[in-house]
XYZ file of C-alpha atoms in Angstrom:
454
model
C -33.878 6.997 20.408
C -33.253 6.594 16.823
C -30.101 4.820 16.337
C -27.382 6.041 13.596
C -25.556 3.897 11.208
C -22.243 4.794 10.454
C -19.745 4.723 7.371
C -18.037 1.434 8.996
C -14.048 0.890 8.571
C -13.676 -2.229 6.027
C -10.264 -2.565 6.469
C -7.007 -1.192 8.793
C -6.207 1.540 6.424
C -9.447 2.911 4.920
C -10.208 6.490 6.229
C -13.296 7.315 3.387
C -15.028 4.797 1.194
C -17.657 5.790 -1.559
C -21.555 4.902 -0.947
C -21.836 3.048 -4.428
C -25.575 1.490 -3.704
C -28.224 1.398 -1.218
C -29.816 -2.386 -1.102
C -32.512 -0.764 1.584
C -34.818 2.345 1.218
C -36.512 4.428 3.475
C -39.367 2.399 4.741
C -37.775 -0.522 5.232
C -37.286 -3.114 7.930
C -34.601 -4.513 8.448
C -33.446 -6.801 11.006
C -29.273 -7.786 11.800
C -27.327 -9.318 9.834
C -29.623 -7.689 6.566
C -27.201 -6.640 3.850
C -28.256 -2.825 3.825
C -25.981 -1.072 1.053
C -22.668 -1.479 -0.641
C -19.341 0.694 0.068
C -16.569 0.851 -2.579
C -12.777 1.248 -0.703
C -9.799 2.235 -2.349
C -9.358 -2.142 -3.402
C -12.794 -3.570 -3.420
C -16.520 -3.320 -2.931
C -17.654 -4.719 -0.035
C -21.470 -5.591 1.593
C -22.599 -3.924 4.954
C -24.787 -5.548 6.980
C -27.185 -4.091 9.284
C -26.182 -4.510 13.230
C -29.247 -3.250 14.824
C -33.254 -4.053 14.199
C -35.699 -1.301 13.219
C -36.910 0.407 10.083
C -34.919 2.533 8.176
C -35.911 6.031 9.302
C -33.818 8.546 7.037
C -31.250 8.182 4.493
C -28.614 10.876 5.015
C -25.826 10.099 2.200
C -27.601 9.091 -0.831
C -26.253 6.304 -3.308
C -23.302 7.397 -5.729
C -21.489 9.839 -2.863
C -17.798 9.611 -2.977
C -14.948 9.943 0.070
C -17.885 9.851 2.936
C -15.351 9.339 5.745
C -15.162 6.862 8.172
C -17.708 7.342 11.001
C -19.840 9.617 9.224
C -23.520 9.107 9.700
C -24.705 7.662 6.543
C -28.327 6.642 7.685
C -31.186 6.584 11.018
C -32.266 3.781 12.279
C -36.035 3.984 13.941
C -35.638 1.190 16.902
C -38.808 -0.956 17.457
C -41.714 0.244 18.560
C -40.309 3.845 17.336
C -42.202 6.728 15.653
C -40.194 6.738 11.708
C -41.262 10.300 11.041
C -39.729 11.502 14.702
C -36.185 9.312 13.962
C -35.822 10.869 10.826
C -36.894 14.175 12.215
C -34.131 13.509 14.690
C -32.103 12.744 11.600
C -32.165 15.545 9.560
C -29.678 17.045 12.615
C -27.214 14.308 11.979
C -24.036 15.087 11.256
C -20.800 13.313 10.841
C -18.141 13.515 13.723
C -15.573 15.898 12.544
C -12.731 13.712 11.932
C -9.979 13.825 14.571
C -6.902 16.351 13.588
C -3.916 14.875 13.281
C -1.760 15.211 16.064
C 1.640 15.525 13.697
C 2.727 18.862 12.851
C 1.526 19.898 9.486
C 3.930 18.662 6.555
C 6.227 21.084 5.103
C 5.223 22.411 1.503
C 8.470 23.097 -0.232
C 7.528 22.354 -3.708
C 6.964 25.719 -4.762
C 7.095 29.523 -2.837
C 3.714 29.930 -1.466
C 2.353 33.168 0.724
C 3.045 32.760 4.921
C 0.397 31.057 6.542
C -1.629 33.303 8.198
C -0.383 33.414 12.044
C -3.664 32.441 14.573
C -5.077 35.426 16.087
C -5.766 36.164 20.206
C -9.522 34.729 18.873
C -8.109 31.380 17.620
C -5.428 30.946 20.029
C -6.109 28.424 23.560
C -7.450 30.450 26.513
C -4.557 29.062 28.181
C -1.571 29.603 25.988
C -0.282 32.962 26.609
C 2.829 34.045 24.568
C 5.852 32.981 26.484
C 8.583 36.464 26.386
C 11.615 34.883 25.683
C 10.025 33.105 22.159
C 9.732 36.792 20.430
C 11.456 37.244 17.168
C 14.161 34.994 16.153
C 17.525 36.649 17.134
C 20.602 36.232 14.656
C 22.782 33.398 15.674
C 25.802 34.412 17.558
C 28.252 34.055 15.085
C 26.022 36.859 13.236
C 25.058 33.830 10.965
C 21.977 34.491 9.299
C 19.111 31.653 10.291
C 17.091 30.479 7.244
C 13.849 28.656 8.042
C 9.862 28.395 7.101
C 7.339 30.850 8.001
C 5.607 27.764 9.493
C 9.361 26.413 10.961
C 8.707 29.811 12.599
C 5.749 30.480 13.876
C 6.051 27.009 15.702
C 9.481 27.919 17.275
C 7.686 31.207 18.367
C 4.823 29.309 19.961
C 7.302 26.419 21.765
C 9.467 29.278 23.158
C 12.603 28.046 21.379
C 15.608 29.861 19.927
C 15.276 29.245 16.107
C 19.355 29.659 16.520
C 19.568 26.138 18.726
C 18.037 24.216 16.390
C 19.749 21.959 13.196
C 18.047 22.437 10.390
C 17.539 19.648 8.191
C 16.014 21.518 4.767
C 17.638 22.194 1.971
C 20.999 24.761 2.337
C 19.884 23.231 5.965
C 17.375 25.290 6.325
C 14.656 25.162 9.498
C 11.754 23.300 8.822
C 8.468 22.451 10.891
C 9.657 18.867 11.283
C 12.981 19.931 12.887
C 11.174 22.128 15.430
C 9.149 19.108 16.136
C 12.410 17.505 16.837
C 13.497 20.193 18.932
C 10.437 20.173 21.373
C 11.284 16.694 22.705
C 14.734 17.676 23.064
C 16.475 15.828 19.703
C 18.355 18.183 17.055
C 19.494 20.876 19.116
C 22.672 22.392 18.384
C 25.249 21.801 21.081
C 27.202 25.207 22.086
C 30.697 25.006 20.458
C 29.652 21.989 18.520
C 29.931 22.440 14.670
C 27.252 22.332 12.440
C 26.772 18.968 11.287
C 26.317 18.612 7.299
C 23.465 17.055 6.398
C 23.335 13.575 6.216
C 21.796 13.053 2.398
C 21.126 15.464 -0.676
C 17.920 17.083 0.355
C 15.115 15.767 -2.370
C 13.923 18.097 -5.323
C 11.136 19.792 -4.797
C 8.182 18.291 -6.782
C 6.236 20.811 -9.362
C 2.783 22.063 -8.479
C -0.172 20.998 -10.489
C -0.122 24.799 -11.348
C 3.727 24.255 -12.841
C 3.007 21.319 -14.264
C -0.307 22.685 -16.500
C 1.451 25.582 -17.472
C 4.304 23.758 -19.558
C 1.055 22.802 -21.904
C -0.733 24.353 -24.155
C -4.275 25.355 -22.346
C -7.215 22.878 -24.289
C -4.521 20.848 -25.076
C -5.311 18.225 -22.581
C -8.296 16.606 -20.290
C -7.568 16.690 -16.292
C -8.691 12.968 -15.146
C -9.422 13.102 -11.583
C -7.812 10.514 -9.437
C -9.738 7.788 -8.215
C -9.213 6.665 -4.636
C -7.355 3.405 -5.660
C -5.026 5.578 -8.040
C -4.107 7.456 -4.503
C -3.799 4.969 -2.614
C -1.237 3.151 -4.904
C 0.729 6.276 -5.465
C 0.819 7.140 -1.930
C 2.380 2.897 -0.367
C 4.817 2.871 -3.643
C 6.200 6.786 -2.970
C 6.200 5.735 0.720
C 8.065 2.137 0.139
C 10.760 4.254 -2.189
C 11.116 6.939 0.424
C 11.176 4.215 2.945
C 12.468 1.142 2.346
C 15.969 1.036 1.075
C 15.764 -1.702 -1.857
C 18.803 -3.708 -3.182
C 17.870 -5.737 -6.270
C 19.274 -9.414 -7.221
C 18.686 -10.505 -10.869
C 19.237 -14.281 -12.203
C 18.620 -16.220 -15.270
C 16.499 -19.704 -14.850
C 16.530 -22.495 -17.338
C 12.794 -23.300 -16.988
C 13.101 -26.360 -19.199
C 12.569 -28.942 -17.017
C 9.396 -26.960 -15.953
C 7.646 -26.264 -19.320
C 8.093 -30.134 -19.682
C 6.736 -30.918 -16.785
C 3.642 -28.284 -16.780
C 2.593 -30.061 -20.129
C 2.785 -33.432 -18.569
C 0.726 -32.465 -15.315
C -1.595 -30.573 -17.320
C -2.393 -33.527 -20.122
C -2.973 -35.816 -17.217
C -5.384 -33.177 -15.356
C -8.750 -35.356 -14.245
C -11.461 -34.010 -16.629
C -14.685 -32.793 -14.885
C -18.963 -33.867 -16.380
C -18.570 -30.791 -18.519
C -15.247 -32.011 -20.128
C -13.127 -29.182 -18.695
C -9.854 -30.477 -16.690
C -9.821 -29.671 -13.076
C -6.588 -27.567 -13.073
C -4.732 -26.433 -15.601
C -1.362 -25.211 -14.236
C 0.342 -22.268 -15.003
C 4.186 -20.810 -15.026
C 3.210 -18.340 -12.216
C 1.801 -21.152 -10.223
C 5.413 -23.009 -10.059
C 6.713 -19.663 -9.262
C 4.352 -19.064 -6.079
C 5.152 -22.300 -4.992
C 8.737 -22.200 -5.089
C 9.425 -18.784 -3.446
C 6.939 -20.009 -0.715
C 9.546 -23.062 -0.477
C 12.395 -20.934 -0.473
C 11.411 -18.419 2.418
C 10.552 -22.017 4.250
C 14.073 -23.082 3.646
C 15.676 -19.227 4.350
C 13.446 -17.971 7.095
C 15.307 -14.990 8.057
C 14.322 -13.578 4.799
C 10.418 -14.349 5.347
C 10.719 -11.559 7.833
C 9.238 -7.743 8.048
C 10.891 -4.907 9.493
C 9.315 -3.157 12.365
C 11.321 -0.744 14.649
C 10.849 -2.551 17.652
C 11.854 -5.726 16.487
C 11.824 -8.230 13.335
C 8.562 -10.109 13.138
C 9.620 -13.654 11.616
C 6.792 -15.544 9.722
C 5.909 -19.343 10.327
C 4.249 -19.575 6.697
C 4.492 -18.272 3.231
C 1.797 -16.340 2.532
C 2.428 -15.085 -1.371
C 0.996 -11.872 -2.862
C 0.369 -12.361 -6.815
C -0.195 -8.655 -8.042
C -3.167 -8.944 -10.433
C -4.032 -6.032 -12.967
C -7.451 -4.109 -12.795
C -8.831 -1.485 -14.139
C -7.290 2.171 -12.674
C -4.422 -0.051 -11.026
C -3.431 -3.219 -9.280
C -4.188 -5.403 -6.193
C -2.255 -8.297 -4.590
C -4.158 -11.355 -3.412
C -2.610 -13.638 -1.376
C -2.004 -17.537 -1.112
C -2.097 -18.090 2.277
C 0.306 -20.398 3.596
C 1.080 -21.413 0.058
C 4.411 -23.495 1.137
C 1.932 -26.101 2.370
C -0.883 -26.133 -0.576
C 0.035 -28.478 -3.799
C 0.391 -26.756 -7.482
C -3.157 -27.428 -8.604
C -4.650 -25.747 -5.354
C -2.391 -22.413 -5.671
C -3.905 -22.737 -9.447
C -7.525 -22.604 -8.941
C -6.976 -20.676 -5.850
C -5.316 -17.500 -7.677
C -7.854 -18.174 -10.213
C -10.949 -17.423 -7.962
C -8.464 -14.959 -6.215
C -8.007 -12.952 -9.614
C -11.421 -13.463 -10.763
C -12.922 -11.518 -7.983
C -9.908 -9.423 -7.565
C -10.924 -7.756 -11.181
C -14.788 -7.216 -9.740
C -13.480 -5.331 -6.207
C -15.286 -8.505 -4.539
C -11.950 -9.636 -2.137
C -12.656 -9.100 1.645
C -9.893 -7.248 3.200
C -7.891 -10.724 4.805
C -7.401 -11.695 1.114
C -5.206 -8.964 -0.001
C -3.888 -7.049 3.109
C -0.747 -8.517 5.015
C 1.463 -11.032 3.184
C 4.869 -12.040 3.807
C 6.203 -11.657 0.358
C 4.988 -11.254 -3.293
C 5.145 -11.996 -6.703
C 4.482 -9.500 -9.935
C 4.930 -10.965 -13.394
C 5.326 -9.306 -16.591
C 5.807 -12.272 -18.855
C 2.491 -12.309 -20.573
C 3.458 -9.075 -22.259
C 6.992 -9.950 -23.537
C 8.932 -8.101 -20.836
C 12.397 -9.869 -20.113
C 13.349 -8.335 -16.964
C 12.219 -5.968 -14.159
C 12.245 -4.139 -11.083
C 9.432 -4.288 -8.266
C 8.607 -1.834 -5.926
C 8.189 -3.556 -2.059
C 4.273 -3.533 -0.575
C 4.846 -3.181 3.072
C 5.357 -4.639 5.249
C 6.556 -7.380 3.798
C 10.719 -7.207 2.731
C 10.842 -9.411 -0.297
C 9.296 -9.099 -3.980
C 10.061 -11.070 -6.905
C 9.685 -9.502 -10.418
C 9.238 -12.430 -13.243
C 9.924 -11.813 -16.800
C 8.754 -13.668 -19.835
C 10.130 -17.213 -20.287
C 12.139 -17.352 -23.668
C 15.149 -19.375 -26.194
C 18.091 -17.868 -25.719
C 21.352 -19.624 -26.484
C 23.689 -20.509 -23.565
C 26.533 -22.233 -23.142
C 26.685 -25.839 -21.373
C 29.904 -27.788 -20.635
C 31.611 -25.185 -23.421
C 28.507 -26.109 -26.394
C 26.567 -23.410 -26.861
C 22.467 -24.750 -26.642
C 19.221 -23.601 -27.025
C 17.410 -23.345 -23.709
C 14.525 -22.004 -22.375
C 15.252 -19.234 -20.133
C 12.878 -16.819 -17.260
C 14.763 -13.995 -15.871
C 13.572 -13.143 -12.252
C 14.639 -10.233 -10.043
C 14.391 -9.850 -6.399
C 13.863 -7.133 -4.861
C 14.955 -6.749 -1.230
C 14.553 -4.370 2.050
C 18.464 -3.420 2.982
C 16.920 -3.133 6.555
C 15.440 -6.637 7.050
C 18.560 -8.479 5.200
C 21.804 -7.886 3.745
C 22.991 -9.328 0.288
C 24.213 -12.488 1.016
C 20.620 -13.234 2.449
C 18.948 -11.857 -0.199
C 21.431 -14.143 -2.511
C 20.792 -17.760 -0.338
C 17.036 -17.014 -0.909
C 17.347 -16.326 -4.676
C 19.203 -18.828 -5.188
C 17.214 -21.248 -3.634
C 14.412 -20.408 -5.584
C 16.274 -20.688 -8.525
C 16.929 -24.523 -7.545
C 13.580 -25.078 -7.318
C 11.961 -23.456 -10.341
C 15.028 -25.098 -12.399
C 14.224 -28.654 -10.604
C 10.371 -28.696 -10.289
C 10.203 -32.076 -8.789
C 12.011 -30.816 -5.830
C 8.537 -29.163 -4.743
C 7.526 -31.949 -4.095
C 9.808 -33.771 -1.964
């Protein structure tokens, strides 16, 4: 039987990947292990190698085809000894499994009034599910309250067989929506009789404009529509989640980086020179900076933690995301177990890191995880910043550019040279004298270089 190759999963979270090249055409033999085509995901580009013997019978999604989702079929195989012309007969019925549905209720579109979804008909509906009498039309509460909720709130309540008047909405003007009748199915946000309504807990979020709202504040021709690419997504989709998420507190302090500069240009005029003349490190602010947050989660260990909800998972090592600029966005490479690697290491290391970070060329282990990070502005003159958490880790330190300022020492006022950093913590993981200890320990460090390496 011919045998199908698939869109493979490259990493925990990709769900489609773009077919950027086929290395193989139809014809060919190939044997395992054969690198067979390349697949672009939402951080990298990555080799696929074949894991079966044959010839390739039938190419099904041709080179330069974007979002082909995981599991699709993306090729046929003809196994040895196989007719090619029957396999990719065989293959021109190939299709893709249908991806599986989600089993979450769909999300709630409240960003602008849109027509009531279309109820399912007797067709559509399960053989099974016949209409249960006492979920007919939503009755008026009994205090002759009117009920506001969704069209979709609804027609869900109507299909569970629940009273739309038992259930807490949590909406705006706490309104019914499909989430709450989610809620309601395994028993959580009903209303208990003679119970007041409860207020709702937080302002309800502003509804977000439509594409449609957003065009028509312009002036048509007055602008080109850029489609998103899938890192663009990707990025906006983890940052609005870690916001939404992730309750951050932020710690800012000032570090006198004197001691430092002095001691990067010492290190760095003593670097061993190479045949070719070039020196074999040459050290960098950022690289005293991985290696002294590394220290300090080492030294404050309940803040080298991430938050699950069944528990806190608390790291042995440091490993230290860098985020590193590319073009349509940013990626974060990571030093593994950087509180254990010496300065000139983490140097060349992020080197190589950001290198192939700026081609798409990282494997999946070098960027995904991470127990912390680091994202540095200096190089373009900012002075001071807020980061935005990548979960799952809790911690992120934003680094602004190193400069004189005048401060004041023993009551003298001196020139100094001064790196503002600030830290930007998960509320749920830590509380703010935590976040504080580990700041501040950093700050030790980075002020004291030669304390890295006691």
């Amino acid at each position: 039987m011919p045998i199908n190759i698939l869109m493979p999963a490259l990493s925990p979270t990709m769900e489609k990947g773009n077919l950027a090249k086929w290395l193989k055409k139809e014809g060919d033999a190939v044997k395992s292990g054969d690198i067979i085509a390349e697949i672009e995901t939402d951080k990298a580009t990555m080799e696929v190698e074949a894991v079966d013997e044959g010839t390739i019978a039938k190419i099904v999604v041709p080179e330069g085809t974007a979002d082909v989702p995981v599991n699709q079929v993306i090729a046929v195989l003809a196994g040895e000894g196989e007719d090619v012309k029957a396999a990719a007969g065989a293959g021109k019925g190939a299709s893709a499994p249908a991806p599986k549905p989600q089993a979450a209720a769909p999300k709630e579109q409240s960003a602008a009034p849109k027509a009531e979804a279309p109820k399912p008909t007797p067709s559509s509906a399960p053989a099974a599910a016949a209409p249960k009498p006492q979920a007919a039309a939503p009755q008026p509460s009994a205090s002759g309250d009117r009920i506001f909720a969704s069209p979709l709130a609804k027609r869900l309540a109507k299909e569970a067989g629940i009273d739309l008047s038992r259930i807490q909405g949590s909406g705006p003007h706490s309104r019914i929506i499909a989430r709450d009748v989610e809620s309601a199915k395994s028993g959580k946000g009903l209303k208990i009789a003679g119970a007041p309504t409860a207020a709702p807990s937080a302002p309800a979020i502003a509804p977000s404009m439509s594409d449609q709202q957003i065009r028509a504040l312009f002036e048509a021709g007055s602008y080109d529509v850029v489609p998103h690419d899938g890192m663009r997504r990707t990025i906006a989709q983890r940052l609005t989640q870690s916001m939404q998420t992730i309750p951050h507190f932020y710690l800012t302090m000032d570090c006198n980086i004197g001691k430092l500069m002095q001691a990067r240009e010492e290190i760095n005029a003593s670097a061993p020179k190479g045949k070719d003349g070039k020196p074999a490190y040459k050290l960098s602010v950022n690289d005293f900076v991985i290696k002294a947050l590394a220290l300090a989660l080492q030294r404050v260990p309940d803040a080298n933690v991430s938050w699950t909800e069944s528990g806190m998972l608390k790291h042995r090592y440091s490993d230290v995301g860098v985020a590193v600029a590319m073009p349509g966005g940013l990626i974060t490479p990571l030093i593994r177990h950087a509180e254990s690697k010496s300065l000139s290491s983490i140097s060349n290391e992020m080197k190589d890191l950001a290198a192939r970070a700026r081609t798409r060329k990282l494997k999946p282990q070098e960027y995904l995880g991470g127990t912390t990070s680091v994202s540095n502005l200096g190089m373009y003159g900012i002075k001071d910043f807020t980061a935005v958490i990548n979960p799952p880790q809790s911690t992120i330190l934003a680094v602004g550019a190193g400069e004189e300022r005048a401060i004041v020492n023993n009551g003298k006022i001196e020139p100094a040279h001064v790196m503002s950093v600030t830290l930007s913590c998960d509320h749920r993981a830590g509380d703010g004298a935590l976040g504080a200890e580990l700041i501040g320990v950093f700050k030790a460090l980075i002020e004291n270089p030669v304390m890295m390496v006691v």
